[in-house]
Tab-separated table of C-alpha atoms and ligand atoms in Angstrom:
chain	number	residue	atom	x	y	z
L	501	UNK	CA	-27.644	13.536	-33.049
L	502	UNK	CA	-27.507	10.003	-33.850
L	503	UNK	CA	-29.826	7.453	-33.946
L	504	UNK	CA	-28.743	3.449	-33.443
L	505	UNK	CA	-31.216	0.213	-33.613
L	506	UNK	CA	-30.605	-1.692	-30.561
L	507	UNK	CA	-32.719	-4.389	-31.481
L	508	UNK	CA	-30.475	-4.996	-35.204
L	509	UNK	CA	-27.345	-3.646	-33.394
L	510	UNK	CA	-26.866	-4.344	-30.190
L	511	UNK	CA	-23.229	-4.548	-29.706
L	512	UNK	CA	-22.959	-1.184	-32.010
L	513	UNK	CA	-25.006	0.607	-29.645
L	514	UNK	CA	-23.715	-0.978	-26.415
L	515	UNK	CA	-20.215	-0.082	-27.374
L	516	UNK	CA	-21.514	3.479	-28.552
L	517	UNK	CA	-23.630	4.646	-25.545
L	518	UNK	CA	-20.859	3.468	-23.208
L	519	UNK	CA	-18.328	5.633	-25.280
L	520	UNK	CA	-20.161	8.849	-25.239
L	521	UNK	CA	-20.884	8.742	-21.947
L	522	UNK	CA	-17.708	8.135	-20.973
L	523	UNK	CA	-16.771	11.424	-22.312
L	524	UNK	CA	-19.523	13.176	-20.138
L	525	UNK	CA	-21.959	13.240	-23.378
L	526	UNK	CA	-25.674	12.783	-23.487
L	527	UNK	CA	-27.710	9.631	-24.810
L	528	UNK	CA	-31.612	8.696	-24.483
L	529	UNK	CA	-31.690	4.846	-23.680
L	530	UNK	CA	-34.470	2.559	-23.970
L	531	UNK	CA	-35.548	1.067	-20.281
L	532	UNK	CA	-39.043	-0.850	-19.106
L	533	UNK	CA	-40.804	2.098	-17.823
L	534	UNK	CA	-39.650	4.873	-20.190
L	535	UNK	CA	-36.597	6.111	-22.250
L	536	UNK	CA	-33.831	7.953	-19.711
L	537	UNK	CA	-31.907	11.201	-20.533
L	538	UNK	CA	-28.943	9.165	-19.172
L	539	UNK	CA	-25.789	10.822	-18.227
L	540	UNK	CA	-22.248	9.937	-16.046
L	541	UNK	CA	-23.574	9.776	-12.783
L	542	UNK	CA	-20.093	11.022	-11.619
L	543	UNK	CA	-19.266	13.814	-14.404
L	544	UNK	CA	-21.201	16.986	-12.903
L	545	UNK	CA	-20.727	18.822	-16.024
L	546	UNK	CA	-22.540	15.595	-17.634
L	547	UNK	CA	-25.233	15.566	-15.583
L	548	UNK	CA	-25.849	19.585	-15.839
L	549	UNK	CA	-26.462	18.825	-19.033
L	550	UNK	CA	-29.084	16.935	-18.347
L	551	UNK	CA	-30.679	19.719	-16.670
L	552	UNK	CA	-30.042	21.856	-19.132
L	553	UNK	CA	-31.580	19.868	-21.717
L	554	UNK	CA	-34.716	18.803	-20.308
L	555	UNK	CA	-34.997	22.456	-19.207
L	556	UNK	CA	-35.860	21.920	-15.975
L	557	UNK	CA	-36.302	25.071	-13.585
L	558	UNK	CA	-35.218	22.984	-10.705
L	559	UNK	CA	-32.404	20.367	-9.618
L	560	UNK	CA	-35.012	17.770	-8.589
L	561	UNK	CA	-33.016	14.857	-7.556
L	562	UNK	CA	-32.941	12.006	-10.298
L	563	UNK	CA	-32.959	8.215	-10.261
L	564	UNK	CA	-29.266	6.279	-10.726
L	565	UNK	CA	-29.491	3.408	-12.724
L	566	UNK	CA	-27.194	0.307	-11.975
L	567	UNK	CA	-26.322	-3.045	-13.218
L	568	UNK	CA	-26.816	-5.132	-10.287
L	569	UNK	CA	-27.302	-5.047	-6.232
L	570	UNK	CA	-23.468	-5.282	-6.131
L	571	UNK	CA	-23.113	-1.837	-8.092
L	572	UNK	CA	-26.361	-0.235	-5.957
L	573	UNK	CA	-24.350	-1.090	-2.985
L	574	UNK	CA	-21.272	1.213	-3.641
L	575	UNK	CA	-23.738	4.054	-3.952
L	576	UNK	CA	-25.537	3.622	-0.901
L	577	UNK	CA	-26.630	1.641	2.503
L	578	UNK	CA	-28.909	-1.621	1.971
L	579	UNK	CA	-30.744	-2.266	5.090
L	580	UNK	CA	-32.046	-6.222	4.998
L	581	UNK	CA	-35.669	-4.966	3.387
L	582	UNK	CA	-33.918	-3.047	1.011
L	583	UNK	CA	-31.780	-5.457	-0.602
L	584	UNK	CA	-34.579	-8.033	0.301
L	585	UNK	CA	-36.909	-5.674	-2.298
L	586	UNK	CA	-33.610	-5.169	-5.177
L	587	UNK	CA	-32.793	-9.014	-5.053
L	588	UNK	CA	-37.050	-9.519	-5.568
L	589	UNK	CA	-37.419	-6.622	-8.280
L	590	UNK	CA	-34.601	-6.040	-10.035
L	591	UNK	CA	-33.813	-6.026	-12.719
L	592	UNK	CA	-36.975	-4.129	-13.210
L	593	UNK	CA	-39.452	-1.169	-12.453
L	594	UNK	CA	-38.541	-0.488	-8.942
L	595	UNK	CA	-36.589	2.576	-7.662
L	596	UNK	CA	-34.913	1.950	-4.155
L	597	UNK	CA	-34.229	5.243	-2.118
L	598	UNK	CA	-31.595	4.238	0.363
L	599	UNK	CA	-28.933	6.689	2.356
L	600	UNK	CA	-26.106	7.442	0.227
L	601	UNK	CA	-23.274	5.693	0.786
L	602	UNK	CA	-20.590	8.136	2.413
L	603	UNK	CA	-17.534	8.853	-0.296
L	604	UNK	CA	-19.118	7.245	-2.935
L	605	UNK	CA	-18.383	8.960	-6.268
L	606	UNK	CA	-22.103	9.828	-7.300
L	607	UNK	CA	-21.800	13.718	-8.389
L	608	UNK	CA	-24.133	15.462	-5.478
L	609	UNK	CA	-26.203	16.749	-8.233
L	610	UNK	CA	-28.021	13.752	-9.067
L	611	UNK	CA	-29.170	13.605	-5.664
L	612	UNK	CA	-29.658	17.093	-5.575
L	613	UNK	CA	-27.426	17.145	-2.416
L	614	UNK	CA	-29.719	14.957	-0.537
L	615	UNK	CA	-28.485	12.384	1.927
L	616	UNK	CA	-30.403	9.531	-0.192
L	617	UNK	CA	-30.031	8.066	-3.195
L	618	UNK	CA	-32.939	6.739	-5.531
L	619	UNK	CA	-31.351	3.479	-6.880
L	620	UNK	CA	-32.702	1.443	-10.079
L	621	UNK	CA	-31.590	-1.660	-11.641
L	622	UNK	CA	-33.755	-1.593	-14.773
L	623	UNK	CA	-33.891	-4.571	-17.838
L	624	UNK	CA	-32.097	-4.092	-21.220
L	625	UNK	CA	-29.141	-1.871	-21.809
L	626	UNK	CA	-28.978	0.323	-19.122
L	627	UNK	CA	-27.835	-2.409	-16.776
L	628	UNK	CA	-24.990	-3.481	-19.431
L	629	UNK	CA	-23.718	-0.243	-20.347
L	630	UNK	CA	-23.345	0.719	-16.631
L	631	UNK	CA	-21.213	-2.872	-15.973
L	632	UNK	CA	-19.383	-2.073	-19.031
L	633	UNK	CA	-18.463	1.342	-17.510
L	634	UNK	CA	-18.282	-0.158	-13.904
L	635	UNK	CA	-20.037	2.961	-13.321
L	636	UNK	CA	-23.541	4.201	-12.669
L	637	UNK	CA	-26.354	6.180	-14.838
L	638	UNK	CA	-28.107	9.263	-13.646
L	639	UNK	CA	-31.028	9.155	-15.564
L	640	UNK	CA	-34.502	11.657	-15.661
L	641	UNK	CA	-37.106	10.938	-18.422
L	642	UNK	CA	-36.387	11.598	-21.917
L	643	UNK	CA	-38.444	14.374	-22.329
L	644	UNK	CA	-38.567	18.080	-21.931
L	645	UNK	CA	-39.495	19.549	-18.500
L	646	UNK	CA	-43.125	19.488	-18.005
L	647	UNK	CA	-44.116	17.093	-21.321
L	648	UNK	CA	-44.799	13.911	-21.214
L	649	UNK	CA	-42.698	10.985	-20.403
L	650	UNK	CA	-41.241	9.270	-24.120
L	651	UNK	CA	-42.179	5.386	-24.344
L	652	UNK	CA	-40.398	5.273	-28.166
L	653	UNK	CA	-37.533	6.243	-29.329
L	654	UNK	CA	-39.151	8.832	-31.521
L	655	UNK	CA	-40.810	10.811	-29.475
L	656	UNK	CA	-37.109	11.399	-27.995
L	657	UNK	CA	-36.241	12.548	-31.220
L	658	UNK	CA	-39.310	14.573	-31.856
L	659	UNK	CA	-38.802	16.306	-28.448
L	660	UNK	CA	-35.101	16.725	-27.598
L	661	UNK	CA	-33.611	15.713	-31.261
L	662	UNK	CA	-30.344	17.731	-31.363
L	663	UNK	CA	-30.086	18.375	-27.399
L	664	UNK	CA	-29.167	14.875	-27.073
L	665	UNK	CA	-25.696	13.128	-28.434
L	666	UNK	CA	-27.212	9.551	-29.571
L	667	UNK	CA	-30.251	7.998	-29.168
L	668	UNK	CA	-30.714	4.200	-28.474
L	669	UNK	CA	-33.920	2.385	-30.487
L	670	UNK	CA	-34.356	-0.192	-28.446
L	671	UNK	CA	-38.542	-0.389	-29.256
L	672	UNK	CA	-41.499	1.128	-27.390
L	673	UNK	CA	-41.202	0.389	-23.849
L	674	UNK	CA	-42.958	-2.504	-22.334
L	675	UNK	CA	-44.584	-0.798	-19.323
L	676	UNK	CA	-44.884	2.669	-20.594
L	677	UNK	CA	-44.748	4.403	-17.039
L	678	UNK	CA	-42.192	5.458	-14.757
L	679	UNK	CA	-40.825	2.803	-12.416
L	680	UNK	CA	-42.512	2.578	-8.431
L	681	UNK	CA	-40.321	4.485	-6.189
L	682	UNK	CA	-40.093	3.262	-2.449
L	683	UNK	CA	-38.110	4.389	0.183
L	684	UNK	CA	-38.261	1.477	3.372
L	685	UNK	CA	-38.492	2.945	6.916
L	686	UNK	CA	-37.678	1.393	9.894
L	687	UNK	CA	-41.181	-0.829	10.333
L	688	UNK	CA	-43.017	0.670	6.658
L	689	UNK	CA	-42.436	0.972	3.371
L	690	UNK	CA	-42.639	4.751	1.842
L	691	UNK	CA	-44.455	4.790	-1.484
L	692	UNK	CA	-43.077	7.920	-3.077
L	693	UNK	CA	-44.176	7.226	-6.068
L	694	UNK	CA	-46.645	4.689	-7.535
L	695	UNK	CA	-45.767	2.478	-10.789
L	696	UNK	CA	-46.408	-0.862	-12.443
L	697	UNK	CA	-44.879	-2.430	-9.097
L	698	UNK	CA	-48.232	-2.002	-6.852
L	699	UNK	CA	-48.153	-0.865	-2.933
L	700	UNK	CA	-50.594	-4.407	-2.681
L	701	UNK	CA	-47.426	-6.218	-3.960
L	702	UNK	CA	-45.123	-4.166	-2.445
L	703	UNK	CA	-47.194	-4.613	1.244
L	704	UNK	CA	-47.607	-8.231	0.673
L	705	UNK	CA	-43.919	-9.069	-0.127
L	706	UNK	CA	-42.316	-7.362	2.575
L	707	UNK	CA	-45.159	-8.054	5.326
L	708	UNK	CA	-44.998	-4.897	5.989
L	709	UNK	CA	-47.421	-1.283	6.355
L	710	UNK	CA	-46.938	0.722	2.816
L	711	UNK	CA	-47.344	4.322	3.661
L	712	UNK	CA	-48.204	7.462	1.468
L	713	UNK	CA	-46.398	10.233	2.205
L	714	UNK	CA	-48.408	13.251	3.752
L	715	UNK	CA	-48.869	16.171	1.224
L	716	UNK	CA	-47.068	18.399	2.931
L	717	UNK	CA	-44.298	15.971	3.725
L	718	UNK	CA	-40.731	16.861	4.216
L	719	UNK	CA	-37.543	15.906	1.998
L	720	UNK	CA	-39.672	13.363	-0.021
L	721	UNK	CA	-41.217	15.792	-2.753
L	722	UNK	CA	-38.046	17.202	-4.707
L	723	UNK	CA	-39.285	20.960	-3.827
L	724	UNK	CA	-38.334	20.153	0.002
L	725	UNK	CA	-34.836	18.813	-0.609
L	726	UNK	CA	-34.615	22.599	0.133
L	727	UNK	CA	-34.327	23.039	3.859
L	728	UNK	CA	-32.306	19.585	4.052
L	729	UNK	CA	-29.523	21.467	1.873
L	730	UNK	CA	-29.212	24.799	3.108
L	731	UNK	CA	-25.688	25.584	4.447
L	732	UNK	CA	-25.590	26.368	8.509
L	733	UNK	CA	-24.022	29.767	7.073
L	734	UNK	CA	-26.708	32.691	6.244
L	735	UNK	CA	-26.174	33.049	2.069
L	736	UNK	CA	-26.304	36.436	0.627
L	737	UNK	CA	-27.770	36.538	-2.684
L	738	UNK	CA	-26.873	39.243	-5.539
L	739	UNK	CA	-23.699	40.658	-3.735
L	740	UNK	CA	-22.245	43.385	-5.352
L	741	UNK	CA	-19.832	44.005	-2.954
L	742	UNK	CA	-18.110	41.458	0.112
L	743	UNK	CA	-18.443	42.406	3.569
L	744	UNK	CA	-16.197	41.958	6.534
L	745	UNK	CA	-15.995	38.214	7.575
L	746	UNK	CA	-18.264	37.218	4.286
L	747	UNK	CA	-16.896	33.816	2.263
L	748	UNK	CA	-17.770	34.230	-1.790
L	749	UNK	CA	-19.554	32.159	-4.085
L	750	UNK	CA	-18.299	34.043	-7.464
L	751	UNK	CA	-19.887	33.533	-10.829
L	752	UNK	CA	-18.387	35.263	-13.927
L	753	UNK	CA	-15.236	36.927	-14.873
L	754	UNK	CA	-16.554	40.243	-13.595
L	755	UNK	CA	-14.998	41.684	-10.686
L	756	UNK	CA	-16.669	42.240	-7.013
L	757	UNK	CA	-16.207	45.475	-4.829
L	758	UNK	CA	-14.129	44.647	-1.846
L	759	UNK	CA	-13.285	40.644	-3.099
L	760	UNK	CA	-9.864	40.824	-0.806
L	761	UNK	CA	-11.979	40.540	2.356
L	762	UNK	CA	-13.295	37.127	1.535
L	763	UNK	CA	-12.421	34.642	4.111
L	764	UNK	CA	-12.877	32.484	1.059
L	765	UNK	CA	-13.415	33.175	-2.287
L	766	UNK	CA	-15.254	30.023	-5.099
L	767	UNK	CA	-15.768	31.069	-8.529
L	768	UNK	CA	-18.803	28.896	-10.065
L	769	UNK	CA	-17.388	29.335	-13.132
L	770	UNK	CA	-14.644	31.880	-14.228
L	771	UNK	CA	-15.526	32.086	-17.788
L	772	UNK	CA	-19.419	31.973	-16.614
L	773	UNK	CA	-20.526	28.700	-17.465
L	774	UNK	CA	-23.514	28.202	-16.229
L	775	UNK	CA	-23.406	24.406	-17.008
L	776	UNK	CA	-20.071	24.382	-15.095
L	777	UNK	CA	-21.335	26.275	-12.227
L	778	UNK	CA	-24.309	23.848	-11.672
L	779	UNK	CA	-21.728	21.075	-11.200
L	780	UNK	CA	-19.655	22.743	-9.109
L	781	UNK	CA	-22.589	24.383	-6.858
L	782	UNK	CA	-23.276	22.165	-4.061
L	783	UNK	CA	-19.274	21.055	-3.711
L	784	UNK	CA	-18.555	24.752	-3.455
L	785	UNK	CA	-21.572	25.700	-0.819
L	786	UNK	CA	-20.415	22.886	1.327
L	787	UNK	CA	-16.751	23.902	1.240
L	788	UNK	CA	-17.508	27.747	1.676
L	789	UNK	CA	-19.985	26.397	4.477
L	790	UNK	CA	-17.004	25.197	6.439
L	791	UNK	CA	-15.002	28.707	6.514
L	792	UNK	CA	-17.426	29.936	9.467
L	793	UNK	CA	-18.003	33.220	7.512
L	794	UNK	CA	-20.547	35.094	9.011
L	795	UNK	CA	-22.339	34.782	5.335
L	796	UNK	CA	-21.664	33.296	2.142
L	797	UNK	CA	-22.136	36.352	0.006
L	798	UNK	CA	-23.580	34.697	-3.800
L	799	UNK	CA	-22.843	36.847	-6.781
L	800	UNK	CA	-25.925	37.739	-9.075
L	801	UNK	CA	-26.500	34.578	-11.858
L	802	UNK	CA	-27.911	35.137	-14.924
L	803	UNK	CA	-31.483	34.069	-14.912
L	804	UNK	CA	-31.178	32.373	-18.462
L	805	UNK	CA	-30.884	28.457	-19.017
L	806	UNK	CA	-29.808	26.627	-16.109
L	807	UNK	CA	-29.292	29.823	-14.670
L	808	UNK	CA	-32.769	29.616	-13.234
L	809	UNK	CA	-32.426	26.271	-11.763
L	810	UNK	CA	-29.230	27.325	-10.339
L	811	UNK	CA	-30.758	30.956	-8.889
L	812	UNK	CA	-33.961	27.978	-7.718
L	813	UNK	CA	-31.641	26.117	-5.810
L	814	UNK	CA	-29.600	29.741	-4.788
L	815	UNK	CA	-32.791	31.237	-3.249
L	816	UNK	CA	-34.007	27.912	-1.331
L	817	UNK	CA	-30.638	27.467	0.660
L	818	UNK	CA	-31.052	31.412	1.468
L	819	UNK	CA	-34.413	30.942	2.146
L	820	UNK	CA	-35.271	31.383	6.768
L	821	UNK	CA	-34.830	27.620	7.675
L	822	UNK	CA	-38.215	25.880	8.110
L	823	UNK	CA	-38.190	24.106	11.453
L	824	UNK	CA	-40.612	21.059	10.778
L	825	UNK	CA	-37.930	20.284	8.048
L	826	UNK	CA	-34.402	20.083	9.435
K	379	LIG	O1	-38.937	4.773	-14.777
K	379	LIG	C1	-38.197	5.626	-14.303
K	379	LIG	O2	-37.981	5.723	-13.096
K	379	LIG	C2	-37.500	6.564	-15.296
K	379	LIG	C3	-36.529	5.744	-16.114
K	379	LIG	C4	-35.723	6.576	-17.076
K	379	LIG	O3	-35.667	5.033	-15.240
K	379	LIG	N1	-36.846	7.641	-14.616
K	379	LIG	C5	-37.536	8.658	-14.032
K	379	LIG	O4	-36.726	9.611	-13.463
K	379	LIG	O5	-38.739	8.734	-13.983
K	379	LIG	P1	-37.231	11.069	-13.057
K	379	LIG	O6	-35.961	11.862	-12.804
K	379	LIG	O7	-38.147	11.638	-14.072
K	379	LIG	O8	-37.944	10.886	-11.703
K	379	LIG	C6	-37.196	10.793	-10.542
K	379	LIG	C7	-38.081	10.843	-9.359
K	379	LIG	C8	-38.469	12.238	-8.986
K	379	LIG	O9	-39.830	12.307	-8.704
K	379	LIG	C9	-37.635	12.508	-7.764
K	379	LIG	O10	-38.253	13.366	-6.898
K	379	LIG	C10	-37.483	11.123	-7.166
K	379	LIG	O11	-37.372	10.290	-8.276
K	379	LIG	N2	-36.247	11.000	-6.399
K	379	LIG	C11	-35.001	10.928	-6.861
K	379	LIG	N3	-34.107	10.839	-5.848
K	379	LIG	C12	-34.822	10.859	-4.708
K	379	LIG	C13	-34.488	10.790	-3.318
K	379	LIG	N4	-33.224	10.714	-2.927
K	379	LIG	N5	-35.486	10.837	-2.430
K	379	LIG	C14	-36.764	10.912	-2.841
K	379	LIG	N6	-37.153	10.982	-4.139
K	379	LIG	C15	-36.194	10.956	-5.067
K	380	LIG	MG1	-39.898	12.624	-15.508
């Protein structure tokens, strides 16, 4: 891991972040609210790795980071309040969720396979390295799953030290807490989650109703992207063997009883990955979802590292299909 002073360097570690990710590698970057794990938003295998190293059990979908309205508005669909609220807030602590923008190149990952994006023009260096790449910035909190959020540099390196490929100094963070996250309806504004940017500012800016969501609320809470993903096509999980009329999801070099009567066969990951196989996961349901098998049959995945958030995300899209939440 390596460790550059943004505020002594800043062309050094403008130059440096932008390189590693480009390769698909990992780097902790100062913003307002907190430091971000940030990652490719584009490179699955990049942003795996971001699941991977925070350790988190789940693929809760994260926040892309941009470096204006211009760049937000390749990733997804700006309704008038929406860009009325970016061109007011950013650069700063507000996250915009907005529908994605159809065949834009955000990696379904970072959205968790969502039809929404949660968009975020922050201050500092996030915004330039993502014009330098002409690309945007998945980014979670620095921190392991569970922990608390990192507001300096070293807690990132007390925390996730060697998980991480660089990490930017670029001082304690201003406003210490992770950015407000609003999603505007057609006639209301959805506080998802609350942040230095305040529902009173929020309500009297936009003239309009700012709502809570209801506890048990659909799609909103990461936990419900769940029924919103699910293929139409009944999944299997732990095949050992492929039935008649059955498409495969394969994991693993290992062999399956019967594979030759796969309508379709995926493999996850031939050499079994697992940080491949959570990048290719929701491409390959949707494709295997089109074959009209009577079931995707899933082979078993190891429950170990991302394994678990993959065998989360596995068991939800099996799980009966909750009608409230379609
Ligand atoms: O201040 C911040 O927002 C920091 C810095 C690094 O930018 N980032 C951050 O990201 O807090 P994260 O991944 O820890 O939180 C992302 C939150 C989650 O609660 C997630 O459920 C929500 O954003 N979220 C992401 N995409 C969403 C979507 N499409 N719809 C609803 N909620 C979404
Ligand atoms: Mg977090």
């Amino acid at each position: 891991m390596i460790l550059i002073d943004a505020i002594s360097e800043p062309e050094k570690a403008l130059a440096s972040a932008a390189a590693k990710l480009e390769v698909g590698g990992l780097v902790a970057l100062p913003t307002e609210t907190v430091y971000g794990l940030a990652a490719d938003a584009t490179n699955g295998e990049a942003v795996a790795r971001i699941f991977a190293a925070k350790g988190r059990p789940q693929f809760n979908p994260l926040i892309c980071h941009v470096s204006d309205l211009e760049m937000a508005k390749r990733c997804g669909e700006f309704s008038p309040m929406a860009e009325k609220l970016a061109e007011k807030f950013w650069p700063g602590p507000l996250t915009i969720v907005v529908p994605l923008k159809a065949n834009c190149s955000i990696h379904p990952l970072v959205s968790a396979g969502l039809e929404t994006i949660a968009l975020r023009c922050p201050r500092g260096i996030v915004g330039q390295i993502a014009d330098k790449l002409q690309r945007p910035i998945a980014a979670p909190s620095a921190n392991t799953s569970g922990t608390i959020s990192p507001t300096a540099a070293q807690h990132v390196v007390d925390d996730l030290g060697a998980k991480v490929d660089l990490i930017i100094d670029g001082a304690a963070c201003s406003v210490g807490l992770e950015s407000t996250i609003v999603k505007p309806l057609n006639n209301t504004l959805l506080l998802l989650r609350s942040g230095s940017i305040t529902a009173e500012e929020l309500a009297e800016f936009s003239g309009r109703p700012v709502e809570r969501p209801q506890s048990d609320a659909a799609i909103e809470a990461p936990g419900m992207m769940v029924s919103h993903y699910a293929p139409k096509t009944p999944m299997r999980l732990n095949a050992q063997r492929v039935e008649q009329d059955e498409a495969l999801l394969a994991f693993g070099p290992g062999p399956i009883e019967n594979a030759g009567a796969a309508r379709l066969q995926l493999n996850l990951s031939p050499n079994g990955d697992l940080i491949e196989a959570a990048s290719n996961l929701y491409d390959y349901m949707k494709q295997l979802d089109k074959e009209g098998a009577c079931t995707i049959a899933v082979q078993p995945i190891p429950q170990t590292g991302l394994g678990e958030a993959i065998n989360d995300r596995l068991s939800r899209a099996a799980a009966p299909k909750d009608e409230d939440h379609e």
